[in-house]
PDB file of N, CA and C in Angstrom:
ATOM      1  N   MET A1317     118.012  99.456  82.403  1.00  0.00           N
ATOM      2  CA  MET A1317     116.839  99.895  81.560  1.00  0.00           C
ATOM      3  C   MET A1317     115.709  98.862  82.383  1.00  0.00           C
ATOM      4  N   LEU A1318     115.602  97.974  82.031  1.00  0.00           N
ATOM      5  CA  LEU A1318     114.631  96.783  82.134  1.00  0.00           C
ATOM      6  C   LEU A1318     114.314  96.811  83.816  1.00  0.00           C
ATOM      7  N   ARG A1319     114.691  97.135  84.680  1.00  0.00           N
ATOM      8  CA  ARG A1319     115.210  96.971  85.851  1.00  0.00           C
ATOM      9  C   ARG A1319     113.837  97.828  86.300  1.00  0.00           C
ATOM     10  N   ILE A1320     114.498  99.280  85.862  1.00  0.00           N
ATOM     11  CA  ILE A1320     114.109 100.046  86.343  1.00  0.00           C
ATOM     12  C   ILE A1320     111.904 100.421  85.965  1.00  0.00           C
ATOM     13  N   PHE A1321     112.294  99.377  84.610  1.00  0.00           N
ATOM     14  CA  PHE A1321     110.609  99.021  84.450  1.00  0.00           C
ATOM     15  C   PHE A1321     110.595  98.099  85.092  1.00  0.00           C
ATOM     16  N   LEU A1322     110.937  97.177  85.806  1.00  0.00           N
ATOM     17  CA  LEU A1322     110.175  95.923  86.362  1.00  0.00           C
ATOM     18  C   LEU A1322     110.172  96.062  88.125  1.00  0.00           C
ATOM     19  N   THR A1323     110.861  97.310  88.215  1.00  0.00           N
ATOM     20  CA  THR A1323     110.310  97.452  90.030  1.00  0.00           C
ATOM     21  C   THR A1323     110.225  98.962  89.532  1.00  0.00           C
ATOM     22  N   VAL A1324     110.148 100.255  89.245  1.00  0.00           N
ATOM     23  CA  VAL A1324     109.282 101.468  88.881  1.00  0.00           C
ATOM     24  C   VAL A1324     108.142 101.237  88.463  1.00  0.00           C
ATOM     25  N   ILE A1325     108.047 101.282  87.574  1.00  0.00           N
ATOM     26  CA  ILE A1325     107.409 102.271  86.277  1.00  0.00           C
ATOM     27  C   ILE A1325     106.462 101.477  85.996  1.00  0.00           C
ATOM     28  N   LEU A1326     106.392 100.033  85.805  1.00  0.00           N
ATOM     29  CA  LEU A1326     105.616  98.824  85.811  1.00  0.00           C
ATOM     30  C   LEU A1326     104.381  98.318  87.283  1.00  0.00           C
ATOM     31  N   PRO A1327     104.932  98.601  88.633  1.00  0.00           N
ATOM     32  CA  PRO A1327     104.165  98.569  90.123  1.00  0.00           C
ATOM     33  C   PRO A1327     103.660 100.111  89.333  1.00  0.00           C
ATOM     34  N   LEU A1328     103.529 101.635  89.732  1.00  0.00           N
ATOM     35  CA  LEU A1328     102.720 102.413  89.423  1.00  0.00           C
ATOM     36  C   LEU A1328     101.863 101.841  87.944  1.00  0.00           C
ATOM     37  N   VAL A1329     102.484 101.691  87.321  1.00  0.00           N
ATOM     38  CA  VAL A1329     101.125 101.587  86.151  1.00  0.00           C
ATOM     39  C   VAL A1329     100.432 100.588  85.874  1.00  0.00           C
ATOM     40  N   LEU A1330     100.517  99.611  86.533  1.00  0.00           N
ATOM     41  CA  LEU A1330      99.571  98.471  86.646  1.00  0.00           C
ATOM     42  C   LEU A1330      98.536  98.263  87.210  1.00  0.00           C
ATOM     43  N   PRO A1331      99.061  98.939  88.430  1.00  0.00           N
ATOM     44  CA  PRO A1331      97.266  99.013  89.632  1.00  0.00           C
ATOM     45  C   PRO A1331      96.768 100.141  88.301  1.00  0.00           C
ATOM     46  N   THR A1332      97.034 100.738  88.075  1.00  0.00           N
ATOM     47  CA  THR A1332      96.016 102.221  87.485  1.00  0.00           C
ATOM     48  C   THR A1332      95.621 101.107  86.357  1.00  0.00           C
ATOM     49  N   VAL A1333      95.929 101.242  85.122  1.00  0.00           N
ATOM     50  CA  VAL A1333      95.292  99.416  84.243  1.00  0.00           C
ATOM     51  C   VAL A1333      94.450  99.070  84.452  1.00  0.00           C
ATOM     52  N   GLY A1334      94.632  98.542  85.218  1.00  0.00           N
ATOM     53  CA  GLY A1334      93.582  97.397  86.114  1.00  0.00           C
ATOM     54  C   GLY A1334      92.424  97.717  87.059  1.00  0.00           C
ATOM     55  N   TYR A1335      92.784  99.163  87.011  1.00  0.00           N
ATOM     56  CA  TYR A1335      91.600  99.259  87.478  1.00  0.00           C
ATOM     57  C   TYR A1335      90.615 100.195  86.365  1.00  0.00           C
ATOM     58  N   ALA A1336      91.671 100.900  85.358  1.00  0.00           N
ATOM     59  CA  ALA A1336      91.214 101.375  83.783  1.00  0.00           C
ATOM     60  C   ALA A1336      90.031 100.356  83.305  1.00  0.00           C
ATOM     61  N   LEU A1337      90.424  99.157  83.614  1.00  0.00           N
ATOM     62  CA  LEU A1337      90.306  98.079  82.757  1.00  0.00           C
ATOM     63  C   LEU A1337      89.068  97.657  83.610  1.00  0.00           C
ATOM     64  N   TYR A1338      88.641  97.831  84.992  1.00  0.00           N
ATOM     65  CA  TYR A1338      87.640  97.041  85.209  1.00  0.00           C
ATOM     66  C   TYR A1338      86.627  98.307  85.701  1.00  0.00           C
ATOM     67  N   VAL A1339      86.747  99.464  85.524  1.00  0.00           N
ATOM     68  CA  VAL A1339      85.678 100.897  85.187  1.00  0.00           C
ATOM     69  C   VAL A1339      85.168 100.076  84.040  1.00  0.00           C
ATOM     70  N   LEU A1340      85.655 100.280  82.643  1.00  0.00           N
ATOM     71  CA  LEU A1340      85.159 100.036  81.595  1.00  0.00           C
ATOM     72  C   LEU A1340      84.290  98.917  82.022  1.00  0.00           C
ATOM     73  N   VAL A1341      85.234  97.313  82.234  1.00  0.00           N
ATOM     74  CA  VAL A1341      83.399  96.435  81.960  1.00  0.00           C
ATOM     75  C   VAL A1341      82.352  96.264  82.792  1.00  0.00           C
ATOM     76  N   VAL A1342      82.436  97.181  83.946  1.00  0.00           N
ATOM     77  CA  VAL A1342      81.550  97.314  84.844  1.00  0.00           C
ATOM     78  C   VAL A1342      80.934  98.490  84.415  1.00  0.00           C
ATOM     79  N   GLU A1343      81.213  99.736  83.606  1.00  0.00           N
ATOM     80  CA  GLU A1343      79.984 100.703  83.484  1.00  0.00           C
ATOM     81  C   GLU A1343      79.800  99.855  81.808  1.00  0.00           C
ATOM     82  N   ARG A1344      80.333  98.782  81.186  1.00  0.00           N
ATOM     83  CA  ARG A1344      79.644  98.229  79.908  1.00  0.00           C
ATOM     84  C   ARG A1344      78.706  97.312  80.339  1.00  0.00           C
ATOM     85  N   ARG A1345      78.693  96.603  81.568  1.00  0.00           N
ATOM     86  CA  ARG A1345      77.346  95.695  82.037  1.00  0.00           C
ATOM     87  C   ARG A1345      76.389  96.505  82.890  1.00  0.00           C
ATOM     88  N   ARG A1346      76.494  97.585  83.722  1.00  0.00           N
ATOM     89  CA  ARG A1346      75.739  98.513  83.232  1.00  0.00           C
ATOM     90  C   ARG A1346      74.798  98.957  82.331  1.00  0.00           C
ATOM     91  N   ARG A1347      75.460  99.480  81.561  1.00  0.00           N
ATOM     92  CA  ARG A1347      74.758  99.520  80.244  1.00  0.00           C
ATOM     93  C   ARG A1347      73.750  98.901  79.627  1.00  0.00           C
ATOM     94  N   GLU A1348      74.714  97.514  79.394  1.00  0.00           N
ATOM     95  CA  GLU A1348      73.845  96.387  78.503  1.00  0.00           C
ATOM     96  C   GLU A1348      72.358  96.017  79.273  1.00  0.00           C
ATOM     97  N   ALA A1349      72.470  96.331  80.864  1.00  0.00           N
ATOM     98  CA  ALA A1349      71.901  95.936  81.941  1.00  0.00           C
ATOM     99  C   ALA A1349      70.681  97.318  81.899  1.00  0.00           C
ATOM    100  N   GLU A1350      70.877  98.501  81.850  1.00  0.00           N
ATOM    101  CA  GLU A1350      69.971  99.489  81.935  1.00  0.00           C
ATOM    102  C   GLU A1350      69.176  98.818  80.215  1.00  0.00           C
ATOM    103  N   GLU A1351      69.890  98.945  79.038  1.00  0.00           N
ATOM    104  CA  GLU A1351      69.590  98.708  78.062  1.00  0.00           C
ATOM    105  C   GLU A1351      68.027  97.384  77.790  1.00  0.00           C
ATOM    106  N   ALA A1352      68.263  96.703  78.341  1.00  0.00           N
ATOM    107  CA  ALA A1352      67.789  95.687  78.935  1.00  0.00           C
ATOM    108  C   ALA A1352      66.333  95.769  79.804  1.00  0.00           C
ATOM    109  N   HIS A1353      66.377  96.751  80.703  1.00  0.00           N
ATOM    110  CA  HIS A1353      65.357  96.852  81.570  1.00  0.00           C
ATOM    111  C   HIS A1353      65.896  96.030  82.409  1.00  0.00           C
ATOM    112  N   SER A1354      66.460  95.419  82.976  1.00  0.00           N
ATOM    113  CA  SER A1354      66.951  94.510  83.811  1.00  0.00           C
ATOM    114  C   SER A1354      68.176  94.650  85.019  1.00  0.00           C
ATOM    115  N   PRO A1355      68.182  94.492  86.448  1.00  0.00           N
ATOM    116  CA  PRO A1355      69.444  94.589  86.948  1.00  0.00           C
ATOM    117  C   PRO A1355      70.313  93.986  87.274  1.00  0.00           C
ATOM    118  N   ALA A1356      71.363  95.056  87.228  1.00  0.00           N
ATOM    119  CA  ALA A1356      72.564  94.323  86.853  1.00  0.00           C
ATOM    120  C   ALA A1356      72.849  93.424  87.237  1.00  0.00           C
ATOM    121  N   PRO A1357      73.969  91.869  87.425  1.00  0.00           N
ATOM    122  CA  PRO A1357      74.268  91.329  88.504  1.00  0.00           C
ATOM    123  C   PRO A1357      75.203  91.447  89.383  1.00  0.00           C
ATOM    124  N   TRP A1358      74.674  90.701  90.522  1.00  0.00           N
ATOM    125  CA  TRP A1358      75.266  91.497  91.433  1.00  0.00           C
ATOM    126  C   TRP A1358      77.341  91.533  91.211  1.00  0.00           C
ATOM    127  N   TRP A1359      76.956  90.722  90.499  1.00  0.00           N
ATOM    128  CA  TRP A1359      79.135  89.777  90.614  1.00  0.00           C
ATOM    129  C   TRP A1359      79.578  91.012  89.369  1.00  0.00           C
ATOM    130  N   ALA A1360      78.761  91.671  88.638  1.00  0.00           N
ATOM    131  CA  ALA A1360      79.041  92.481  87.768  1.00  0.00           C
ATOM    132  C   ALA A1360      79.300  93.815  87.901  1.00  0.00           C
ATOM    133  N   THR A1361      79.016  94.682  89.841  1.00  0.00           N
ATOM    134  CA  THR A1361      79.207  95.394  90.408  1.00  0.00           C
ATOM    135  C   THR A1361      79.918  95.508  91.172  1.00  0.00           C
ATOM    136  N   ALA A1362      80.123  93.988  91.954  1.00  0.00           N
ATOM    137  CA  ALA A1362      81.024  94.005  92.769  1.00  0.00           C
ATOM    138  C   ALA A1362      82.433  94.066  92.424  1.00  0.00           C
ATOM    139  N   PRO A1363      83.430  94.704  93.227  1.00  0.00           N
ATOM    140  CA  PRO A1363      85.100  94.433  92.942  1.00  0.00           C
ATOM    141  C   PRO A1363      85.636  93.324  93.129  1.00  0.00           C
ATOM    142  N   TRP A1364      84.807  92.591  94.581  1.00  0.00           N
ATOM    143  CA  TRP A1364      85.469  91.121  95.631  1.00  0.00           C
ATOM    144  C   TRP A1364      85.806  90.168  94.522  1.00  0.00           C
ATOM    145  N   PRO A1365      84.887  89.861  93.679  1.00  0.00           N
ATOM    146  CA  PRO A1365      85.563  88.997  92.882  1.00  0.00           C
ATOM    147  C   PRO A1365      86.906  88.731  92.081  1.00  0.00           C
ATOM    148  N   TRP A1366      86.971  90.008  91.772  1.00  0.00           N
ATOM    149  CA  TRP A1366      87.620  90.606  90.352  1.00  0.00           C
ATOM    150  C   TRP A1366      88.933  90.975  91.204  1.00  0.00           C
ATOM    151  N   LEU A1367      89.304  91.199  92.323  1.00  0.00           N
ATOM    152  CA  LEU A1367      90.169  91.950  93.104  1.00  0.00           C
ATOM    153  C   LEU A1367      90.992  90.597  93.627  1.00  0.00           C
ATOM    154  N   VAL A1368      89.534  89.203  94.458  1.00  0.00           N
ATOM    155  CA  VAL A1368      90.032  88.276  95.329  1.00  0.00           C
ATOM    156  C   VAL A1368      90.878  87.333  93.815  1.00  0.00           C
ATOM    157  N   PHE A1369      91.031  87.636  92.240  1.00  0.00           N
ATOM    158  CA  PHE A1369      91.268  86.615  91.054  1.00  0.00           C
ATOM    159  C   PHE A1369      92.588  87.685  91.267  1.00  0.00           C
ATOM    160  N   ALA A1370      92.829  88.784  90.772  1.00  0.00           N
ATOM    161  CA  ALA A1370      93.825  89.326  91.193  1.00  0.00           C
ATOM    162  C   ALA A1370      95.369  89.684  91.910  1.00  0.00           C
ATOM    163  N   GLY A1371      94.558  89.650  93.152  1.00  0.00           N
ATOM    164  CA  GLY A1371      95.731  88.897  94.039  1.00  0.00           C
ATOM    165  C   GLY A1371      95.975  87.343  93.937  1.00  0.00           C
ATOM    166  N   VAL A1372      95.415  86.544  93.497  1.00  0.00           N
ATOM    167  CA  VAL A1372      95.534  85.563  93.599  1.00  0.00           C
ATOM    168  C   VAL A1372      96.864  84.789  92.481  1.00  0.00           C
ATOM    169  N   ALA A1373      96.900  85.412  91.177  1.00  0.00           N
ATOM    170  CA  ALA A1373      97.119  85.803  90.159  1.00  0.00           C
ATOM    171  C   ALA A1373      98.676  86.266  90.304  1.00  0.00           C
ATOM    172  N   ALA A1374      98.316  87.360  91.309  1.00  0.00           N
ATOM    173  CA  ALA A1374      99.775  88.135  91.635  1.00  0.00           C
ATOM    174  C   ALA A1374     100.125  87.952  92.038  1.00  0.00           C
ATOM    175  N   MET A1375      99.888  87.062  93.635  1.00  0.00           N
ATOM    176  CA  MET A1375     100.841  86.156  94.218  1.00  0.00           C
ATOM    177  C   MET A1375     101.480  85.078  93.377  1.00  0.00           C
ATOM    178  N   ALA A1376     100.608  84.030  92.602  1.00  0.00           N
ATOM    179  CA  ALA A1376     101.333  83.514  91.695  1.00  0.00           C
ATOM    180  C   ALA A1376     102.872  83.486  90.958  1.00  0.00           C
ATOM    181  N   VAL A1377     102.491  85.073  90.772  1.00  0.00           N
ATOM    182  CA  VAL A1377     103.437  85.024  89.452  1.00  0.00           C
ATOM    183  C   VAL A1377     104.372  85.546  90.764  1.00  0.00           C
ATOM    184  N   THR A1378     103.959  86.488  91.408  1.00  0.00           N
ATOM    185  CA  THR A1378     105.400  86.351  92.262  1.00  0.00           C
ATOM    186  C   THR A1378     106.283  85.547  92.424  1.00  0.00           C
ATOM    187  N   LEU A1379     105.793  84.423  93.123  1.00  0.00           N
ATOM    188  CA  LEU A1379     106.054  83.454  93.431  1.00  0.00           C
ATOM    189  C   LEU A1379     107.025  82.538  92.432  1.00  0.00           C
ATOM    190  N   GLY A1380     106.048  82.367  91.606  1.00  0.00           N
ATOM    191  CA  GLY A1380     106.995  81.580  90.464  1.00  0.00           C
ATOM    192  C   GLY A1380     107.904  82.797  89.875  1.00  0.00           C
ATOM    193  N   SER A1381     108.164  84.117  89.676  1.00  0.00           N
ATOM    194  CA  SER A1381     109.674  84.512  89.230  1.00  0.00           C
ATOM    195  C   SER A1381     110.369  84.441  89.955  1.00  0.00           C
ATOM    196  N   VAL A1382     109.877  84.468  91.431  1.00  0.00           N
ATOM    197  CA  VAL A1382     110.624  84.357  92.775  1.00  0.00           C
ATOM    198  C   VAL A1382     111.498  82.591  92.292  1.00  0.00           C
ATOM    199  N   ALA A1383     111.029  82.021  92.200  1.00  0.00           N
ATOM    200  CA  ALA A1383     111.036  80.787  92.427  1.00  0.00           C
ATOM    201  C   ALA A1383     112.363  80.348  91.849  1.00  0.00           C
ATOM    202  N   MET A1384     111.556  80.762  90.414  1.00  0.00           N
ATOM    203  CA  MET A1384     112.754  81.008  89.041  1.00  0.00           C
ATOM    204  C   MET A1384     113.985  81.649  88.889  1.00  0.00           C
ATOM    205  N   THR A1385     114.320  82.911  90.152  1.00  0.00           N
ATOM    206  CA  THR A1385     115.167  83.868  89.483  1.00  0.00           C
ATOM    207  C   THR A1385     116.107  83.410  90.489  1.00  0.00           C
ATOM    208  N   SER A1386     115.912  83.217  92.027  1.00  0.00           N
ATOM    209  CA  SER A1386     116.738  83.503  93.049  1.00  0.00           C
ATOM    210  C   SER A1386     116.688  82.021  94.046  1.00  0.00           C
ATOM    211  N   GLY A1387     117.971  81.810  94.646  1.00  0.00           N
ATOM    212  CA  GLY A1387     117.885  80.957  94.910  1.00  0.00           C
ATOM    213  C   GLY A1387     120.037  80.620  95.136  1.00  0.00           C
ATOM    214  N   VAL A1388     120.247  79.570  95.361  1.00  0.00           N
ATOM    215  CA  VAL A1388     121.642  78.968  95.561  1.00  0.00           C
ATOM    216  C   VAL A1388     121.347  77.318  95.298  1.00  0.00           C
ATOM    217  N   PRO A1389     121.564  76.411  93.927  1.00  0.00           N
ATOM    218  CA  PRO A1389     121.736  74.797  94.035  1.00  0.00           C
ATOM    219  C   PRO A1389     121.463  74.048  95.001  1.00  0.00           C
ATOM    220  N   PRO A1390     119.974  73.085  95.176  1.00  0.00           N
ATOM    221  CA  PRO A1390     120.208  72.054  96.127  1.00  0.00           C
ATOM    222  C   PRO A1390     121.477  71.338  97.051  1.00  0.00           C
ATOM    223  N   HIS A1391     121.224  71.710  97.895  1.00  0.00           N
ATOM    224  CA  HIS A1391     122.388  70.564  98.821  1.00  0.00           C
ATOM    225  C   HIS A1391     123.911  72.062  98.936  1.00  0.00           C
ATOM    226  N   THR A1392     123.599  73.536  99.178  1.00  0.00           N
ATOM    227  CA  THR A1392     124.591  73.685  99.050  1.00  0.00           C
ATOM    228  C   THR A1392     124.843  74.207 100.410  1.00  0.00           C
ATOM    229  N   PRO A1393     126.066  74.242 100.843  1.00  0.00           N
ATOM    230  CA  PRO A1393     126.123  74.517 102.916  1.00  0.00           C
ATOM    231  C   PRO A1393     126.141  75.921 103.182  1.00  0.00           C
ATOM    232  N   TYR A1394     125.107  76.207 104.221  1.00  0.00           N
ATOM    233  CA  TYR A1394     125.174  77.276 104.251  1.00  0.00           C
ATOM    234  C   TYR A1394     126.451  77.653 105.677  1.00  0.00           C
ATOM    235  N   THR A1395     127.106  79.061 105.763  1.00  0.00           N
ATOM    236  CA  THR A1395     127.689  79.431 106.912  1.00  0.00           C
ATOM    237  C   THR A1395     126.911  80.202 107.597  1.00  0.00           C
ATOM    238  N   PRO A1396     126.945  80.159 109.135  1.00  0.00           N
ATOM    239  CA  PRO A1396     126.472  81.535 109.324  1.00  0.00           C
ATOM    240  C   PRO A1396     127.021  82.603 109.190  1.00  0.00           C
ATOM    241  N   ALA A1397     126.688  83.377 110.043  1.00  0.00           N
ATOM    242  CA  ALA A1397     127.235  84.581 110.267  1.00  0.00           C
ATOM    243  C   ALA A1397     128.609  84.453 111.256  1.00  0.00           C
ATOM    244  N   HIS A1398     130.083  85.234 111.545  1.00  0.00           N
ATOM    245  CA  HIS A1398     130.955  84.620 112.609  1.00  0.00           C
ATOM    246  C   HIS A1398     131.909  85.610 112.277  1.00  0.00           C
ATOM    247  N   VAL A1399     132.182  85.504 113.624  1.00  0.00           N
ATOM    248  CA  VAL A1399     133.847  86.645 114.195  1.00  0.00           C
ATOM    249  C   VAL A1399     134.470  85.817 113.545  1.00  0.00           C
ATOM    250  N   GLU A1400     135.088  86.959 112.813  1.00  0.00           N
ATOM    251  CA  GLU A1400     136.930  86.674 112.785  1.00  0.00           C
ATOM    252  C   GLU A1400     138.087  87.930 113.001  1.00  0.00           C
ATOM    253  N   ASP A1401     139.197  87.618 113.618  1.00  0.00           N
ATOM    254  CA  ASP A1401     139.623  88.386 113.770  1.00  0.00           C
ATOM    255  C   ASP A1401     138.895  90.487 114.412  1.00  0.00           C
ATOM    256  N   GLY A1402     138.224  89.871 115.353  1.00  0.00           N
ATOM    257  CA  GLY A1402     137.594  90.969 115.821  1.00  0.00           C
ATOM    258  C   GLY A1402     136.351  91.849 114.709  1.00  0.00           C
ATOM    259  N   ARG A1403     135.987  91.353 113.519  1.00  0.00           N
ATOM    260  CA  ARG A1403     135.035  91.613 112.246  1.00  0.00           C
ATOM    261  C   ARG A1403     133.900  90.478 112.436  1.00  0.00           C
ATOM    262  N   VAL A1404     133.139  91.129 112.229  1.00  0.00           N
ATOM    263  CA  VAL A1404     131.941  89.984 111.707  1.00  0.00           C
ATOM    264  C   VAL A1404     131.684  90.330 110.439  1.00  0.00           C
ATOM    265  N   VAL A1405     131.769  89.011 110.198  1.00  0.00           N
ATOM    266  CA  VAL A1405     131.583  88.527 108.488  1.00  0.00           C
ATOM    267  C   VAL A1405     130.401  87.615 108.448  1.00  0.00           C
ATOM    268  N   GLY A1406     129.609  88.397 107.852  1.00  0.00           N
ATOM    269  CA  GLY A1406     128.752  87.504 106.760  1.00  0.00           C
ATOM    270  C   GLY A1406     128.417  85.838 106.401  1.00  0.00           C
ATOM    271  N   GLY A1407     127.720  85.782 107.083  1.00  0.00           N
ATOM    272  CA  GLY A1407     126.816  84.654 106.687  1.00  0.00           C
ATOM    273  C   GLY A1407     126.617  83.874 104.883  1.00  0.00           C
ATOM    274  N   GLY A1408     125.653  82.723 104.738  1.00  0.00           N
ATOM    275  CA  GLY A1408     125.260  83.362 103.803  1.00  0.00           C
ATOM    276  C   GLY A1408     125.835  81.511 103.290  1.00  0.00           C
ATOM    277  N   ALA A1409     125.049  81.551 101.647  1.00  0.00           N
ATOM    278  CA  ALA A1409     125.932  80.279 101.362  1.00  0.00           C
ATOM    279  C   ALA A1409     126.733  79.859 100.911  1.00  0.00           C
ATOM    280  N   SER A1410     127.856  78.775 100.863  1.00  0.00           N
ATOM    281  CA  SER A1410     129.492  79.123 101.012  1.00  0.00           C
ATOM    282  C   SER A1410     128.992  77.766  99.607  1.00  0.00           C
ATOM    283  N   GLY A1411     130.301  77.450  98.592  1.00  0.00           N
ATOM    284  CA  GLY A1411     130.302  76.721  98.034  1.00  0.00           C
ATOM    285  C   GLY A1411     131.653  76.825  97.455  1.00  0.00           C
ATOM    286  N   ASN A1412     131.978  75.664  97.033  1.00  0.00           N
ATOM    287  CA  ASN A1412     133.396  75.115  96.821  1.00  0.00           C
ATOM    288  C   ASN A1412     134.674  75.778  96.950  1.00  0.00           C
TER     289      ASN A1412
END
């Protein structure tokens, strides 16, 4: 169930939640600027700083999770794919 949540549900719901939060923040800042009779700052209405920050954060989380959950121990020998008795045998890390 956790696998379904992490691979299907979360990638579909997370962008929607992020967009909803962005819209709430921008509208609140626009309302505050209108009440103060001043123009809203450029960063309050521009999505680019938020998108860059979200992209860097997503990249860091992805790289960190891949580094922590995959791979083989250091100095593990690699055996390339080869033909054995007329059949192709897949390669990969080979243990003792």
